[in-house]
Tab-separated table of C-alpha atoms and ligand atoms in Angstrom:
chain	number	residue	atom	x	y	z
T	1414	MET	CA	68.456	118.395	90.324
T	1415	ALA	CA	70.046	116.840	87.258
T	1416	GLN	CA	73.603	115.552	87.557
T	1417	LYS	CA	76.335	117.691	86.064
T	1418	TYR	CA	79.188	115.219	86.185
T	1419	PRO	CA	80.513	113.156	83.271
T	1420	GLN	CA	78.610	109.872	83.088
T	1421	ILE	CA	80.180	106.433	83.327
T	1422	SER	CA	77.846	103.604	82.325
T	1423	LEU	CA	78.106	100.088	83.702
T	1424	LYS	CA	77.928	96.731	81.988
T	1425	ARG	CA	74.571	95.000	82.194
T	1426	GLY	CA	73.956	93.572	85.682
T	1427	LYS	CA	76.977	95.336	87.218
T	1428	GLU	CA	74.699	97.811	88.994
T	1429	GLU	CA	73.457	95.139	91.406
T	1430	SER	CA	76.032	95.660	94.163
T	1431	LEU	CA	75.606	99.437	93.874
T	1432	ASP	CA	71.851	99.077	94.205
T	1433	ARG	CA	72.676	97.439	97.529
T	1434	PHE	CA	74.785	100.525	98.380
T	1435	HIS	CA	78.182	98.870	98.095
T	1436	PRO	CA	80.329	101.976	97.559
T	1437	TRP	CA	82.900	100.768	95.001
T	1438	VAL	CA	82.757	100.507	91.203
T	1439	PHE	CA	85.403	98.082	89.949
T	1440	SER	CA	87.104	98.955	86.655
T	1441	GLY	CA	85.880	95.679	85.109
T	1442	ALA	CA	82.265	96.761	85.613
T	1443	ILE	CA	82.574	99.809	83.360
T	1444	HIS	CA	80.843	99.689	79.978
T	1445	HIS	CA	81.589	103.195	78.725
T	1446	MET	CA	83.575	106.106	80.012
T	1447	PRO	CA	83.799	109.450	78.172
T	1448	GLU	CA	87.212	110.781	77.138
T	1449	GLY	CA	89.008	113.237	79.340
T	1450	ILE	CA	88.057	112.046	82.806
T	1451	GLU	CA	90.971	112.639	85.165
T	1452	GLU	CA	91.855	111.023	88.477
T	1453	GLY	CA	89.968	112.663	91.313
T	1454	ASP	CA	87.123	113.916	89.061
T	1455	LEU	CA	83.525	113.627	90.171
T	1456	VAL	CA	81.568	111.272	87.943
T	1457	THR	CA	77.997	110.054	87.721
T	1458	ILE	CA	77.352	106.330	87.462
T	1459	THR	CA	74.511	105.003	85.356
T	1460	ALA	CA	73.175	101.480	84.884
T	1461	HIS	CA	73.269	99.944	81.404
T	1462	ASP	CA	69.761	101.278	80.734
T	1463	GLY	CA	70.778	104.844	81.575
T	1464	ARG	CA	69.264	104.945	85.073
T	1465	ILE	CA	71.304	107.219	87.365
T	1466	ILE	CA	72.720	105.373	90.373
T	1467	GLY	CA	74.735	108.102	92.053
T	1468	SER	CA	78.071	109.853	91.983
T	1469	GLY	CA	81.578	109.484	93.277
T	1470	HIS	CA	85.300	110.053	92.793
T	1471	PHE	CA	87.069	108.479	89.847
T	1472	GLN	CA	90.567	107.039	90.084
T	1473	ILE	CA	92.791	104.731	88.066
T	1474	GLY	CA	93.019	101.237	89.500
T	1475	SER	CA	90.907	98.241	90.250
T	1476	ILE	CA	88.496	100.354	92.316
T	1477	ALA	CA	87.625	102.918	89.643
T	1478	VAL	CA	84.972	104.907	91.501
T	1479	ARG	CA	84.327	105.427	95.188
T	1480	MET	CA	80.682	106.374	95.595
T	1481	LEU	CA	79.848	109.439	97.663
T	1482	ASP	CA	76.133	109.545	97.077
T	1483	PHE	CA	73.420	107.190	95.864
T	1484	GLY	CA	71.080	109.813	94.475
T	1485	ASP	CA	71.428	113.122	92.713
T	1486	THR	CA	73.008	115.263	95.424
T	1487	VAL	CA	75.582	117.770	94.234
T	1488	ILE	CA	78.975	117.082	95.825
T	1489	ASP	CA	79.836	120.542	97.065
T	1490	LYS	CA	80.774	122.202	100.342
T	1491	ASP	CA	77.247	121.685	101.717
T	1492	PHE	CA	77.577	117.970	100.995
T	1493	TYR	CA	80.825	117.692	102.987
T	1494	TYR	CA	79.483	119.877	105.783
T	1495	THR	CA	76.418	117.649	106.125
T	1496	ARG	CA	78.420	114.419	106.138
T	1497	LEU	CA	80.918	115.794	108.667
T	1498	SER	CA	78.105	117.062	110.914
T	1499	GLN	CA	76.537	113.593	110.811
T	1500	ALA	CA	79.886	112.024	111.680
T	1501	LEU	CA	80.282	114.379	114.633
T	1502	ALA	CA	76.715	113.693	115.806
T	1503	LEU	CA	77.526	109.969	115.921
T	1504	ARG	CA	80.698	110.538	118.008
T	1505	ARG	CA	78.677	112.738	120.378
T	1506	CYS	CA	76.119	109.941	120.674
T	1507	LEU	CA	79.007	107.600	121.537
T	1508	GLY	CA	80.144	110.003	124.261
T	1509	LEU	CA	83.666	110.321	122.864
T	1510	ASP	CA	83.967	114.094	122.888
T	1511	ARG	CA	84.359	114.850	126.621
T	1512	PRO	CA	86.787	116.773	128.839
T	1513	ASP	CA	88.531	113.493	129.782
T	1514	ASN	CA	88.525	112.125	126.211
T	1515	ASN	CA	89.365	114.274	123.202
T	1516	ALA	CA	91.025	111.682	120.936
T	1517	TYR	CA	88.688	109.894	118.550
T	1518	ARG	CA	88.094	109.079	114.905
T	1519	LEU	CA	85.666	111.525	113.352
T	1520	VAL	CA	85.588	110.026	109.858
T	1521	HIS	CA	86.251	106.385	109.031
T	1522	GLY	CA	85.990	106.278	105.225
T	1523	GLU	CA	83.165	104.102	103.937
T	1524	GLY	CA	81.937	103.687	107.525
T	1525	ASP	CA	80.976	107.367	107.443
T	1526	PHE	CA	79.870	107.385	103.802
T	1527	LEU	CA	83.034	109.265	102.844
T	1528	PRO	CA	85.194	106.700	101.027
T	1529	GLY	CA	88.838	107.687	100.795
T	1530	LEU	CA	88.788	109.955	103.846
T	1531	VAL	CA	90.053	109.428	107.387
T	1532	ILE	CA	89.965	112.130	110.069
T	1533	ASP	CA	91.226	111.725	113.622
T	1534	ILE	CA	90.655	114.382	116.267
T	1535	TYR	CA	93.213	115.216	118.944
T	1536	GLY	CA	91.749	118.019	121.050
T	1537	SER	CA	91.584	121.124	118.879
T	1538	THR	CA	93.524	119.532	116.013
T	1539	ALA	CA	92.053	117.410	113.236
T	1540	VAL	CA	94.449	115.187	111.284
T	1541	VAL	CA	93.084	114.559	107.786
T	1542	GLN	CA	94.234	111.664	105.628
T	1543	ALA	CA	93.173	111.305	101.998
T	1544	HIS	CA	93.342	107.848	100.452
T	1545	SER	CA	91.917	108.898	97.081
T	1546	PRO	CA	92.817	111.683	94.630
T	1547	GLY	CA	89.237	112.978	94.889
T	1548	MET	CA	89.577	113.544	98.619
T	1549	HIS	CA	92.986	115.157	98.050
T	1550	TYR	CA	91.372	117.756	95.802
T	1551	ALA	CA	88.575	118.294	98.343
T	1552	ARG	CA	90.991	118.861	101.270
T	1553	GLN	CA	90.573	122.638	101.491
T	1554	ILE	CA	86.760	122.482	101.584
T	1555	ILE	CA	86.904	119.649	104.109
T	1556	ALA	CA	89.246	121.686	106.332
T	1557	GLU	CA	86.966	124.730	106.143
T	1558	CYS	CA	83.953	122.590	107.077
T	1559	LEU	CA	85.817	121.061	110.026
T	1560	VAL	CA	86.624	124.373	111.678
T	1561	SER	CA	83.062	125.593	111.176
T	1562	LEU	CA	81.358	122.595	112.836
T	1563	PRO	CA	79.419	124.066	115.761
T	1564	ASP	CA	80.868	123.341	119.249
T	1565	ALA	CA	83.459	120.931	117.863
T	1566	ASN	CA	86.266	123.272	118.900
T	1567	ILE	CA	88.440	122.204	115.941
T	1568	LYS	CA	90.895	125.035	115.296
T	1569	ASN	CA	93.762	123.388	113.450
T	1570	VAL	CA	93.646	121.054	110.478
T	1571	TYR	CA	96.774	119.092	109.639
T	1572	TYR	CA	96.817	117.334	106.276
T	1573	LYS	CA	98.848	114.118	106.238
T	1574	SER	CA	98.594	112.176	102.993
T	1575	GLU	CA	102.162	111.808	101.729
T	1576	THR	CA	102.054	108.045	102.217
T	1577	THR	CA	98.364	107.288	101.741
T	1578	LEU	CA	97.678	108.548	98.224
T	1579	PRO	CA	98.329	106.388	95.166
T	1580	TYR	CA	101.915	107.060	94.205
T	1581	LYS	CA	101.185	106.844	90.493
T	1582	ALA	CA	98.643	109.651	90.661
T	1583	ARG	CA	101.602	112.065	91.054
T	1584	LEU	CA	99.723	114.409	93.331
T	1585	ASP	CA	102.846	115.280	95.337
T	1586	PRO	CA	100.906	115.964	98.514
T	1587	VAL	CA	102.679	117.941	101.222
T	1588	ASN	CA	102.062	117.176	104.883
T	1589	ASP	CA	101.210	120.498	106.492
T	1590	TYR	CA	98.620	122.542	108.324
T	1591	ILE	CA	95.813	123.627	105.996
T	1592	ILE	CA	94.281	125.770	108.719
T	1593	GLY	CA	95.832	126.895	112.017
T	1594	SER	CA	99.123	125.677	113.401
T	1595	TYR	CA	100.698	123.661	116.212
T	1596	GLU	CA	99.026	124.197	119.590
T	1597	THR	CA	99.756	121.154	121.738
T	1598	ASP	CA	100.554	117.550	120.985
T	1599	ILE	CA	98.864	116.211	124.107
T	1600	ALA	CA	95.575	114.375	123.671
T	1601	VAL	CA	93.468	112.760	126.372
T	1602	GLU	CA	92.018	109.265	126.161
T	1603	ASN	CA	89.855	108.031	129.036
T	1604	GLY	CA	91.631	110.469	131.359
T	1605	LEU	CA	95.139	109.375	130.311
T	1606	LYS	CA	97.445	111.783	128.494
T	1607	PHE	CA	99.337	110.956	125.303
T	1608	HIS	CA	101.811	112.880	123.166
T	1609	VAL	CA	100.571	112.442	119.605
T	1610	ASP	CA	103.172	112.976	116.898
T	1611	TRP	CA	101.085	113.613	113.804
T	1612	LEU	CA	104.072	115.259	112.106
T	1613	LYS	CA	106.298	112.184	112.066
T	1614	GLY	CA	104.308	109.349	113.662
T	1615	GLN	CA	102.628	106.405	111.965
T	1616	LYS	CA	99.139	106.856	110.501
T	1617	THR	CA	97.650	109.986	112.095
T	1618	GLY	CA	100.047	109.723	115.046
T	1619	PHE	CA	98.123	107.485	117.418
T	1620	PHE	CA	96.112	104.288	117.196
T	1621	VAL	CA	92.729	105.440	118.461
T	1622	ASP	CA	91.243	102.117	117.349
T	1623	GLN	CA	92.573	100.283	120.426
T	1624	ARG	CA	90.839	102.557	122.967
T	1625	ASP	CA	88.224	100.053	124.146
T	1626	ASN	CA	90.699	97.176	124.135
T	1627	ARG	CA	93.146	99.195	126.216
T	1628	SER	CA	90.377	99.747	128.788
T	1629	LEU	CA	89.817	95.999	128.926
T	1630	LEU	CA	93.527	95.470	129.435
T	1631	GLN	CA	93.486	97.873	132.368
T	1632	HIS	CA	90.800	95.690	133.916
T	1633	TYR	CA	93.015	92.595	133.666
T	1634	SER	CA	96.302	94.214	134.722
T	1635	ASN	CA	95.999	94.285	138.498
T	1636	ASN	CA	98.954	92.497	140.127
T	1637	ARG	CA	100.117	91.132	136.796
T	1638	ARG	CA	103.496	91.335	135.069
T	1639	VAL	CA	102.656	92.791	131.664
T	1640	LEU	CA	104.534	92.583	128.355
T	1641	ASN	CA	103.327	95.051	125.724
T	1642	MET	CA	104.785	93.799	122.455
T	1643	PHE	CA	104.703	96.182	119.436
T	1644	CYS	CA	104.042	99.029	121.867
T	1645	TYR	CA	104.367	102.010	119.453
T	1646	THR	CA	103.201	104.971	121.625
T	1647	GLY	CA	102.744	102.739	124.670
T	1648	GLY	CA	98.955	102.946	124.830
T	1649	PHE	CA	98.474	99.510	126.374
T	1650	SER	CA	101.390	100.102	128.783
T	1651	VAL	CA	99.901	103.301	130.204
T	1652	TYR	CA	96.549	101.584	130.827
T	1653	ALA	CA	98.328	98.586	132.417
T	1654	MET	CA	100.094	100.969	134.822
T	1655	ARG	CA	96.763	102.519	135.790
T	1656	GLY	CA	95.287	99.050	136.200
T	1657	GLY	CA	97.786	98.182	138.923
T	1658	ALA	CA	100.294	96.000	137.061
T	1659	VAL	CA	103.335	95.121	139.191
T	1660	LYS	CA	105.666	95.394	136.206
T	1661	VAL	CA	105.192	96.631	132.633
T	1662	ASP	CA	107.699	95.997	129.853
T	1663	SER	CA	107.176	97.643	126.467
T	1664	VAL	CA	108.917	96.388	123.326
T	1665	ASP	CA	109.104	97.814	119.802
T	1666	SER	CA	111.735	97.428	117.099
T	1667	SER	CA	111.659	101.175	116.513
T	1668	ALA	CA	113.778	103.288	118.881
T	1669	LYS	CA	111.478	106.215	118.109
T	1670	ALA	CA	108.467	104.198	119.337
T	1671	VAL	CA	110.308	103.247	122.516
T	1672	ALA	CA	111.061	106.936	123.142
T	1673	LEU	CA	107.385	107.822	122.554
T	1674	THR	CA	106.330	105.115	125.017
T	1675	ARG	CA	108.750	106.365	127.672
T	1676	GLY	CA	107.456	109.894	127.135
T	1677	ASN	CA	103.849	108.805	127.619
T	1678	ILE	CA	104.639	106.830	130.761
T	1679	ASP	CA	106.442	109.900	132.166
T	1680	LEU	CA	103.476	112.068	131.294
T	1681	ASN	CA	101.098	109.937	133.376
T	1682	PHE	CA	103.321	108.158	135.921
T	1683	PRO	CA	106.470	110.260	136.375
T	1684	GLY	CA	109.248	108.426	138.180
T	1685	ASP	CA	107.305	105.157	138.363
T	1686	THR	CA	109.882	102.355	138.284
T	1687	ARG	CA	107.437	99.592	137.300
T	1688	HIS	CA	107.971	100.408	133.621
T	1689	SER	CA	110.851	99.573	131.268
T	1690	ALA	CA	111.025	99.854	127.479
T	1691	TYR	CA	113.222	97.969	125.023
T	1692	ALA	CA	114.015	98.596	121.360
T	1693	GLU	CA	114.135	95.039	120.105
T	1694	ASP	CA	112.665	92.742	117.498
T	1695	ALA	CA	109.535	90.997	118.796
T	1696	PHE	CA	110.502	87.535	117.614
T	1697	LYS	CA	113.981	87.839	119.103
T	1698	PHE	CA	112.653	89.139	122.413
T	1699	LEU	CA	110.099	86.324	122.726
T	1700	GLU	CA	112.665	83.727	121.688
T	1701	THR	CA	115.216	84.730	124.297
T	1702	MET	CA	113.014	85.707	127.249
T	1703	GLU	CA	112.707	83.413	130.271
T	1704	PRO	CA	109.471	81.379	130.424
T	1705	ASP	CA	106.947	82.475	133.066
T	1706	SER	CA	108.247	86.063	133.067
T	1707	TYR	CA	104.835	87.549	132.271
T	1708	ASP	CA	101.215	86.948	133.297
T	1709	LEU	CA	99.749	89.180	130.602
T	1710	ILE	CA	101.090	89.590	127.085
T	1711	VAL	CA	99.818	91.946	124.375
T	1712	LEU	CA	100.603	91.167	120.742
T	1713	ASP	CA	99.515	94.021	118.489
T	1714	PRO	CA	101.726	93.720	115.409
T	1715	PRO	CA	101.529	95.855	112.263
T	1716	ALA	CA	99.419	94.437	109.412
T	1717	PHE	CA	101.304	91.318	108.289
T	1718	ALA	CA	99.201	91.169	105.097
T	1719	LYS	CA	98.765	94.510	103.362
T	1720	HIS	CA	97.386	92.693	100.302
T	1721	ARG	CA	95.690	89.387	99.631
T	1722	SER	CA	98.823	88.107	97.882
T	1723	ALA	CA	100.663	88.152	101.221
T	1724	LEU	CA	97.948	86.217	103.044
T	1725	ARG	CA	99.680	82.864	103.437
T	1726	ASN	CA	102.873	84.306	104.811
T	1727	ALA	CA	100.892	86.583	107.090
T	1728	LEU	CA	98.949	83.683	108.597
T	1729	ARG	CA	102.221	81.849	109.183
T	1730	GLY	CA	103.582	84.978	110.865
T	1731	TYR	CA	100.582	85.218	113.220
T	1732	GLN	CA	100.875	81.544	114.021
T	1733	ARG	CA	104.591	81.757	114.811
T	1734	LEU	CA	104.248	84.876	116.923
T	1735	ASN	CA	101.341	83.542	118.956
T	1736	ALA	CA	102.997	80.162	119.448
T	1737	MET	CA	105.998	81.926	120.995
T	1738	ALA	CA	103.748	83.776	123.425
T	1739	PHE	CA	101.783	80.618	124.331
T	1740	LYS	CA	105.062	78.821	125.023
T	1741	LYS	CA	106.361	81.471	127.406
T	1742	ILE	CA	103.343	82.971	129.190
T	1743	ALA	CA	102.913	82.032	132.866
T	1744	LYS	CA	100.211	79.602	133.963
T	1745	GLY	CA	96.887	81.381	134.334
T	1746	GLY	CA	98.196	84.036	131.963
T	1747	ILE	CA	96.170	86.265	129.713
T	1748	LEU	CA	97.043	86.892	126.087
T	1749	PHE	CA	95.674	89.866	124.163
T	1750	THR	CA	96.331	89.077	120.512
T	1751	PHE	CA	95.406	91.202	117.481
T	1752	SER	CA	95.471	91.421	113.722
T	1753	CYS	CA	94.792	94.658	111.899
T	1754	SER	CA	95.232	93.159	108.407
T	1755	GLN	CA	92.130	93.787	106.347
T	1756	ALA	CA	93.036	90.848	104.104
T	1757	VAL	CA	92.907	88.422	107.050
T	1758	SER	CA	89.387	87.392	108.094
T	1759	LYS	CA	88.243	86.847	111.661
T	1760	GLU	CA	88.037	83.103	110.977
T	1761	GLN	CA	91.507	82.918	109.422
T	1762	PHE	CA	93.043	84.803	112.328
T	1763	ARG	CA	91.300	82.596	114.848
T	1764	LEU	CA	92.509	79.515	113.014
T	1765	ALA	CA	96.110	80.798	113.070
T	1766	VAL	CA	95.857	81.407	116.832
T	1767	PHE	CA	94.185	78.015	117.310
T	1768	SER	CA	97.033	76.281	115.438
T	1769	ALA	CA	99.559	78.181	117.541
T	1770	ALA	CA	97.861	77.080	120.771
T	1771	ALA	CA	97.598	73.475	119.613
T	1772	SER	CA	101.287	73.379	118.655
T	1773	THR	CA	102.266	74.255	122.227
T	1774	GLY	CA	99.808	71.910	123.973
T	1775	ARG	CA	98.566	74.687	126.294
T	1776	LYS	CA	94.955	74.673	127.430
T	1777	VAL	CA	93.494	77.888	126.007
T	1778	ARG	CA	90.081	79.467	126.338
T	1779	ILE	CA	88.628	82.509	124.587
T	1780	LEU	CA	87.420	85.125	127.074
T	1781	HIS	CA	86.621	87.972	124.686
T	1782	GLN	CA	86.450	88.472	120.943
T	1783	LEU	CA	87.477	91.989	120.075
T	1784	THR	CA	87.020	94.306	117.165
T	1785	GLN	CA	87.349	97.963	116.250
T	1786	PRO	CA	85.537	100.575	118.379
T	1787	ALA	CA	82.313	102.340	117.485
T	1788	ASP	CA	84.077	105.432	116.123
T	1789	HIS	CA	85.362	103.096	113.354
T	1790	PRO	CA	81.882	102.034	112.221
T	1791	VAL	CA	81.404	99.357	109.591
T	1792	ASN	CA	78.994	100.264	106.816
T	1793	ILE	CA	76.826	97.150	106.633
T	1794	TYR	CA	76.928	97.305	102.832
T	1795	HIS	CA	80.729	97.398	102.917
T	1796	PRO	CA	81.866	94.507	105.112
T	1797	GLU	CA	85.463	95.112	103.923
T	1798	GLY	CA	85.489	97.986	106.433
T	1799	GLU	CA	85.900	95.557	109.316
T	1800	TYR	CA	89.637	95.175	109.832
T	1801	LEU	CA	90.611	94.907	113.510
T	1802	LYS	CA	90.347	91.486	115.116
T	1803	GLY	CA	91.437	90.457	118.564
T	1804	LEU	CA	91.124	87.678	121.101
T	1805	ILE	CA	91.636	87.702	124.838
T	1806	LEU	CA	92.728	84.233	125.850
T	1807	TYR	CA	93.128	82.505	129.182
T	1808	VAL	CA	96.158	80.236	129.073
T	1809	GLU	CA	96.594	77.382	131.546
B	1212	SAH	N1	99.950	98.609	119.989
B	1212	SAH	C1	100.176	99.911	119.438
B	1212	SAH	C2	100.164	99.921	117.920
B	1212	SAH	C3	101.158	98.978	117.284
B	1212	SAH	S1	101.628	99.471	115.681
B	1212	SAH	C4	99.173	100.892	120.006
B	1212	SAH	O1	98.259	100.515	120.756
B	1212	SAH	O2	99.296	102.077	119.703
B	1212	SAH	C5	102.842	98.308	115.313
B	1212	SAH	C6	104.223	98.574	115.912
B	1212	SAH	O3	105.013	97.417	115.677
B	1212	SAH	C7	104.998	99.735	115.312
B	1212	SAH	O4	105.322	100.654	116.320
B	1212	SAH	C8	106.279	99.108	114.731
B	1212	SAH	O5	107.451	99.881	114.947
B	1212	SAH	C9	106.369	97.821	115.511
B	1212	SAH	N2	107.078	96.708	114.859
B	1212	SAH	C10	107.047	96.341	113.551
B	1212	SAH	N3	107.772	95.210	113.358
B	1212	SAH	C11	108.273	94.849	114.567
B	1212	SAH	C12	109.081	93.767	115.019
B	1212	SAH	N4	109.519	92.830	114.183
B	1212	SAH	N5	109.392	93.708	116.332
B	1212	SAH	C13	108.950	94.665	117.195
B	1212	SAH	N6	108.183	95.700	116.807
B	1212	SAH	C14	107.846	95.805	115.517
């Protein structure tokens, strides 16, 4: 079928990365664009010689088009239904949709060939986040497809894009249910229960990307005194409790996060006195705490570098934070340390942690190198999709 979308042609040679299925067209690659194209419009991309490459969503900015299809498929409801069905099939293959686990990422942008779209599932509720104007305009169709996916049991679709859409696009998105309404805020991850606050919480309400790493932490928690720094909803703390930690302290600078953590501990371990939570700044807490107070420390800070321009400061931040933990952790201690900054590479993060270790003179060995879980797949043609990095270190 011939394409019906306005055609944007590329400069000579600029089709090469697209021919390798990289899903972004940078504004500098554009040779000609017809008048009247608006943000969020579907456009067809052609090479300099007129050959059709595929189609995607246009937006103003350095990434001008996010490719949805490398062919001549029409981007309609059937298109979204097919992509969402494929995404669900993958999560089923991963065994994530089970009675004891109903929290998982269904769509991870480029990793699911749907650039600009993130969908997390919490039981019967899907939380949809648009990162591009095109996905904002497609939200109703996407919601309708979600509730019609066979056996997925998705009944409610909450749209949450007030902070993820480009501000300048003036879309004025409203966070609200597109379909259905509030049912329950309790989701289950590996048999543990969590309140998920998609209305007011960060991102979609819960960090599903740490699921596998939390399981690993459970494995290492037995008989250890655990410090969960940057705890947010207390995911690592709840797993540490199940793993048999003798003491678990959770710290976050946000009082709201501390309350969420307490709530989640109560939900799984009511009345258990092993846990305490503190609303404090991480650097201050680490600075003032007694050495040898903890045998296992988790450092899972927010992205220190949201953009490349902030890279140097971010690396310094990681180095300082990790050095503080190396200084204070007990002998034979285990450090779980993470970076979720996309702008920081695995090598750069490792170097920052290496410098931190060296500055304290501790003997440190890498036990595990961690990354994002399989429901956050990385499209091999879009290596930028790899963002979560972690190390589990043995500190003598
Ligand atoms: N580990 C969490 C996710 C952490 S998100 C999980 O598994 O779900 C990052 C958290 O760091 C946020 O809750 C934020 O409030 C907190 N934070 C940001 N800056 C901080 C600081 N300087 N000190 C302590 N906490 C901070």
